[in-house]
PDB file of C-alpha atoms in Angstrom:
ATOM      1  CA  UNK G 126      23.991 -79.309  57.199  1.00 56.00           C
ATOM      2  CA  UNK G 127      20.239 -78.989  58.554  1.00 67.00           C
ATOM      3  CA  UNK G 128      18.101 -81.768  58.672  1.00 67.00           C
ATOM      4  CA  UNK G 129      14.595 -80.767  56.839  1.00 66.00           C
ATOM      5  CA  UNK G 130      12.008 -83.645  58.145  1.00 63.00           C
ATOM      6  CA  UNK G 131       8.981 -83.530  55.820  1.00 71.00           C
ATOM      7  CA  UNK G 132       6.460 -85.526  55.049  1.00 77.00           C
ATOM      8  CA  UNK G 133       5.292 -87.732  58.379  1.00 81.00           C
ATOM      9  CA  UNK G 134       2.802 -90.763  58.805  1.00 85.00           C
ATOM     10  CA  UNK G 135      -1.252 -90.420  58.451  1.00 83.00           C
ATOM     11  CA  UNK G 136      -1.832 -90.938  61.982  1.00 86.00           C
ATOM     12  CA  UNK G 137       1.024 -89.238  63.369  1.00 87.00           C
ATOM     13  CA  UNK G 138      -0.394 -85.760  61.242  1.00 81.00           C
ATOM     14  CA  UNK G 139      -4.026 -86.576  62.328  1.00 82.00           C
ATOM     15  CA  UNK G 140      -2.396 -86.354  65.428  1.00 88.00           C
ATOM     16  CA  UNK G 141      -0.173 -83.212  64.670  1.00 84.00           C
ATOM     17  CA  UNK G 142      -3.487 -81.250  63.319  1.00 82.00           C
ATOM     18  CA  UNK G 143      -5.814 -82.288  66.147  1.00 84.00           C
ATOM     19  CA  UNK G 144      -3.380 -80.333  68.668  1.00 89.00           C
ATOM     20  CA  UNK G 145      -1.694 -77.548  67.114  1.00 89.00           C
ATOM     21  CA  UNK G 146      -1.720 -74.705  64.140  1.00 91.00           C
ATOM     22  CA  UNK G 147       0.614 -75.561  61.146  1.00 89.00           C
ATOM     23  CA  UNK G 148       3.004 -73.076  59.893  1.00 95.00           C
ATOM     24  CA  UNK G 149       2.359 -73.052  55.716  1.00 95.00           C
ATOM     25  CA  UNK G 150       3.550 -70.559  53.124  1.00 98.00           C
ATOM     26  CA  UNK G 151       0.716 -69.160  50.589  1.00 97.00           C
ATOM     27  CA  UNK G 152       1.971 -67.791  46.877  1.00 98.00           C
ATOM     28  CA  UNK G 153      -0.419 -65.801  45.339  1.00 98.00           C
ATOM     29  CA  UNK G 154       0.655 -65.438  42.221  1.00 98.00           C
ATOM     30  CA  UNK G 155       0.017 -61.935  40.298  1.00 98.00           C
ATOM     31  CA  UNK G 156       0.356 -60.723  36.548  1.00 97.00           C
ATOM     32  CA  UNK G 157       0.531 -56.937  37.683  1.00 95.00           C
ATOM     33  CA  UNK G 158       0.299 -55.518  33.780  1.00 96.00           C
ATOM     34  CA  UNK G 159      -2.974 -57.713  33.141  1.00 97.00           C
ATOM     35  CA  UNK G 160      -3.962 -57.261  36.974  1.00 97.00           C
ATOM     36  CA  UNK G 161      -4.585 -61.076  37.470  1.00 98.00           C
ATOM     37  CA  UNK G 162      -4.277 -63.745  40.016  1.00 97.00           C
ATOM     38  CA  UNK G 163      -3.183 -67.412  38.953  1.00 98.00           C
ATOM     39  CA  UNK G 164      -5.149 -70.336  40.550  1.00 98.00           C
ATOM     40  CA  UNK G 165      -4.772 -73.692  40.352  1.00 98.00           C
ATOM     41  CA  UNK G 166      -7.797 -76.417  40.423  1.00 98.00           C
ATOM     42  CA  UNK G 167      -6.954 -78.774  43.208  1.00 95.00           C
ATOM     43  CA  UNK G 168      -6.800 -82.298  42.671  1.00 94.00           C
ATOM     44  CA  UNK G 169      -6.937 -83.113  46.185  1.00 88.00           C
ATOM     45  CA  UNK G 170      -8.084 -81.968  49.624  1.00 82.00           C
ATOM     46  CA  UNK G 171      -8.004 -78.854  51.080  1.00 81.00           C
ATOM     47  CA  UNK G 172     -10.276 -78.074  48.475  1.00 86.00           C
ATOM     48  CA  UNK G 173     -10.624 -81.007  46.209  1.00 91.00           C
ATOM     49  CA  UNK G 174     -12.075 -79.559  42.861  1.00 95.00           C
ATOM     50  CA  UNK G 175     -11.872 -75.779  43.732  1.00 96.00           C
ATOM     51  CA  UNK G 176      -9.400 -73.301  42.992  1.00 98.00           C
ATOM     52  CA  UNK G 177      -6.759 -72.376  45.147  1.00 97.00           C
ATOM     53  CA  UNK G 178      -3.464 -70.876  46.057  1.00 97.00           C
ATOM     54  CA  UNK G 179      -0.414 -72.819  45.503  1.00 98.00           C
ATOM     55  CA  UNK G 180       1.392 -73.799  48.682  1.00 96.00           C
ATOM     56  CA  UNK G 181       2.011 -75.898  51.800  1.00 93.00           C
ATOM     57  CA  UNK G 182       3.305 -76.427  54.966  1.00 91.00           C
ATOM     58  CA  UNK G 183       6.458 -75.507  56.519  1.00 96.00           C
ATOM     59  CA  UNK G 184       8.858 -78.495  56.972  1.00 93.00           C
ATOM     60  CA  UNK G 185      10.914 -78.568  60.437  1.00 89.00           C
ATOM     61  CA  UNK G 186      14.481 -77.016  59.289  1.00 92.00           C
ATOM     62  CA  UNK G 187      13.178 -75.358  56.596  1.00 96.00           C
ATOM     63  CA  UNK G 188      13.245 -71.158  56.236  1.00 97.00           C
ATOM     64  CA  UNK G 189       9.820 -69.811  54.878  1.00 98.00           C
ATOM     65  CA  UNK G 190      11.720 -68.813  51.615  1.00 97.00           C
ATOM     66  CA  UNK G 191      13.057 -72.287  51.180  1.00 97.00           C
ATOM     67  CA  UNK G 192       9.021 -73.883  51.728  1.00 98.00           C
ATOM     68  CA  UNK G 193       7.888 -71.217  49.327  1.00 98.00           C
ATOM     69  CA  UNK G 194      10.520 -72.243  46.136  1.00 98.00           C
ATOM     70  CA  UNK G 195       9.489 -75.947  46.869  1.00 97.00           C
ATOM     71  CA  UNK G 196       5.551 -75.117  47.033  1.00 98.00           C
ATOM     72  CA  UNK G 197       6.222 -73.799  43.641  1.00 98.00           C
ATOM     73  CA  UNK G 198       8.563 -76.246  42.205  1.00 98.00           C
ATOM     74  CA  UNK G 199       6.207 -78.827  43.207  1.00 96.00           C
ATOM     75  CA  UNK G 200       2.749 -77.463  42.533  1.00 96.00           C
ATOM     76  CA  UNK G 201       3.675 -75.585  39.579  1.00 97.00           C
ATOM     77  CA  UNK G 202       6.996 -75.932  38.435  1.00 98.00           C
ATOM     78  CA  UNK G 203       7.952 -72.718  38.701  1.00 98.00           C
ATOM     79  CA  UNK G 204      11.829 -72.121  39.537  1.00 98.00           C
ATOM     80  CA  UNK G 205      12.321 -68.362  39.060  1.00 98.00           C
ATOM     81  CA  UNK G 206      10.453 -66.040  40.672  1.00 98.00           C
ATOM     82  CA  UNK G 207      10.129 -62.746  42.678  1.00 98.00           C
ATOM     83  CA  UNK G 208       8.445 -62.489  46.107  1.00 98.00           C
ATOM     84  CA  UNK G 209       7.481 -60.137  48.427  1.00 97.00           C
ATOM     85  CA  UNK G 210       5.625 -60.971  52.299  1.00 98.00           C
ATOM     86  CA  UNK G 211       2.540 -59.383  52.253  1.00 97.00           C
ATOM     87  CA  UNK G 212       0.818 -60.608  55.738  1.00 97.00           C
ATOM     88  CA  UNK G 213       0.095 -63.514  57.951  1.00 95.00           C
ATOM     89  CA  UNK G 214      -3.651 -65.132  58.315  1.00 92.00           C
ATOM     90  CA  UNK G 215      -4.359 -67.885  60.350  1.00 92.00           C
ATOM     91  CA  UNK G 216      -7.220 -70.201  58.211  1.00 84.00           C
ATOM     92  CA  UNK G 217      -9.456 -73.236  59.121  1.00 82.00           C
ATOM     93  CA  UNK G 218      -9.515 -76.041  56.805  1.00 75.00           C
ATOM     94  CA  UNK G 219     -12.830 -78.203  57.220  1.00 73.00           C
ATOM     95  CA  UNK G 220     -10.469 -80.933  55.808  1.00 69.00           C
ATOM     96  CA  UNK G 221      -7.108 -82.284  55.166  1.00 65.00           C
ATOM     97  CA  UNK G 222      -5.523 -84.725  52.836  1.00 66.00           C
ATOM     98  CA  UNK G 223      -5.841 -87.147  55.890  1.00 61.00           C
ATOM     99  CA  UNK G 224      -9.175 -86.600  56.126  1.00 64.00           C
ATOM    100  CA  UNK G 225      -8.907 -84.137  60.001  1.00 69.00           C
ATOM    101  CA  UNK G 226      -9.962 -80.157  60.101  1.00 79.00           C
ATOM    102  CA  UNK G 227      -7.304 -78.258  60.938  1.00 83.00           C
ATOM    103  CA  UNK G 228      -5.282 -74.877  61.702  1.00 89.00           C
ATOM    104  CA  UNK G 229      -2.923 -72.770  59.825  1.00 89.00           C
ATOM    105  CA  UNK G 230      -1.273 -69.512  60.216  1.00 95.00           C
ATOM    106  CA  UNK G 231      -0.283 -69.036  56.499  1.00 96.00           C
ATOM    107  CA  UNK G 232       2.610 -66.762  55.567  1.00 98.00           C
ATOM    108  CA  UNK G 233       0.959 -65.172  52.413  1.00 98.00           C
ATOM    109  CA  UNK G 234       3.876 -64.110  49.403  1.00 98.00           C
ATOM    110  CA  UNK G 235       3.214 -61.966  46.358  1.00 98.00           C
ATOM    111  CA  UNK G 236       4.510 -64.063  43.586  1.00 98.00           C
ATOM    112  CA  UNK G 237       5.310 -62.408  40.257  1.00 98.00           C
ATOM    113  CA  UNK G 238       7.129 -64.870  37.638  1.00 98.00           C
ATOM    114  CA  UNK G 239       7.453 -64.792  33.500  1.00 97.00           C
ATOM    115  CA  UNK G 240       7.858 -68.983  33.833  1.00 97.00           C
ATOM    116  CA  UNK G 241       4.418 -70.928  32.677  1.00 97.00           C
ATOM    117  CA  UNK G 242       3.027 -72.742  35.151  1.00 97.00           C
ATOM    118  CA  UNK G 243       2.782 -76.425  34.648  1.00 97.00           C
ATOM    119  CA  UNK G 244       0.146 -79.215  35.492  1.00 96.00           C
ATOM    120  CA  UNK G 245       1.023 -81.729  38.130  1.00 95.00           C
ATOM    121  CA  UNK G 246      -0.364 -84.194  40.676  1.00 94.00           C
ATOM    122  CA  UNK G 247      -1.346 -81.158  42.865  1.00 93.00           C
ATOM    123  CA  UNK G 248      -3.558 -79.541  40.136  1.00 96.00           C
ATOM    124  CA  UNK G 249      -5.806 -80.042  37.533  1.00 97.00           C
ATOM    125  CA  UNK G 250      -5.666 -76.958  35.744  1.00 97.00           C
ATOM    126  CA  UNK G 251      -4.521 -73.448  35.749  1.00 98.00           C
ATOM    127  CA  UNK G 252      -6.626 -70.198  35.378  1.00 98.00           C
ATOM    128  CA  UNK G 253      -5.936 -66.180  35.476  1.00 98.00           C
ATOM    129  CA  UNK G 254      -8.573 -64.420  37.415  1.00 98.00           C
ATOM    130  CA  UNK G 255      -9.541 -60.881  37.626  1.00 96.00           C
ATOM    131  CA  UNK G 256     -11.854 -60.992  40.514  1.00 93.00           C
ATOM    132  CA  UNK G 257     -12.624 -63.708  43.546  1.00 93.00           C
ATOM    133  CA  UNK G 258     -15.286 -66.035  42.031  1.00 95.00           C
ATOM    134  CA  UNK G 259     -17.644 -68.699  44.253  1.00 95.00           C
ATOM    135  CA  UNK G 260     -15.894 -71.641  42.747  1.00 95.00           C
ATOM    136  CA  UNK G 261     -12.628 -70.790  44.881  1.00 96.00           C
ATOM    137  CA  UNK G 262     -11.678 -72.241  47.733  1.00 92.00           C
ATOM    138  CA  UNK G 263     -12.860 -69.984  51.013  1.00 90.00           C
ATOM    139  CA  UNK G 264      -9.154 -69.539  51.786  1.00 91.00           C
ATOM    140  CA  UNK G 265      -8.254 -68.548  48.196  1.00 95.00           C
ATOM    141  CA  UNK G 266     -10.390 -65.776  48.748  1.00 95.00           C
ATOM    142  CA  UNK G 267      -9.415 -65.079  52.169  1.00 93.00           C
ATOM    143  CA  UNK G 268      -5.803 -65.035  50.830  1.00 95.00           C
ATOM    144  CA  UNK G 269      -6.642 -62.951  47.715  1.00 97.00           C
ATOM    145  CA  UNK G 270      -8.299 -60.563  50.168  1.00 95.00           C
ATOM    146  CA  UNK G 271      -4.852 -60.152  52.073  1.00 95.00           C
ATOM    147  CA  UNK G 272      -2.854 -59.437  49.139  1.00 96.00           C
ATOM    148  CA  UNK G 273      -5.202 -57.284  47.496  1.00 95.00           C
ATOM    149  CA  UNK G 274      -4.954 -54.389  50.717  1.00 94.00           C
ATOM    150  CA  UNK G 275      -1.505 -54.292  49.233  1.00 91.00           C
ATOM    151  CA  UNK G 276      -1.345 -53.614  45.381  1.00 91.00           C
ATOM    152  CA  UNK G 277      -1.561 -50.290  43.812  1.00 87.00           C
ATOM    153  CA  UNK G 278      -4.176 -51.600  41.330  1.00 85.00           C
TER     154      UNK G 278
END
């Protein structure tokens, strides 16, 4: 059985995101009939009171599949689900959780689901968007942007 190591002490990740990228998985979540994208309102930083992408970083021992499904479970809930990769981006936050900028080359997922999303500590509120919008978080868009070179719509 692998060992999955997850969440560490503050100053050992201030330490972690001063010195190298993190690997994180991105779900951008699409309603292809009503040509939407789901957001959720953060509740805390990356983007404390914008709207963002749900996801997270990559735990050691972890595939990218298995960090998506708990992204998903945890942010929103959501157990069932289709995915397909859709590209790589590497992002700058201008702040974590632990208060450091940081690095991440993101692993960006189309997400298509019939399960409701549901609130939790990670956000606020949900919301279907039809277009990028200036309250969203600058990698929201960047991610959006990614996803969107690859839909028919």
């Amino acid at each position: 059985m692998k060992e999955i190591v997850g969440y560490l002490p503050d100053e050992t990740y201030r330490l972690i995101l001063r010195s190298v990228p993190l690997a994180c998985v991105e779900a951008a979540i699409v309603d292809e009939k009503r040509k939407e994208y789901l957001l959720g309102k953060r509740t805390r930083n990356p983007g404390k009171g914008m709207w963002g992408v749900i996801g997270g970083r990559v735990f050691r021992g972890e595939s990218l599949e298995e960090a998506l499904q708990r992204e998903l479970e945890r942010e929103a809930e959501i157990k069932k689900f289709n995915y397909q990769f859709v590209a790589h981006e590497s992002l700058f936050a201008e702040t974590s959780e632990v208060g450091e900028e940081y690095h991440v080359i993101s692993h960006i997922y189309k997400i298509t689901t019939d399960e409701t999303p549901q609130i939790t500590e990670e956000n606020s509120e949900f919301k279907w968007f039809k277009r990028p919008e200036s309250s969203w978080h600058h990698s929201a868009t960047r991610i959006i942007s990614q996803l969107q070179k690859h839909l028919t719509w």
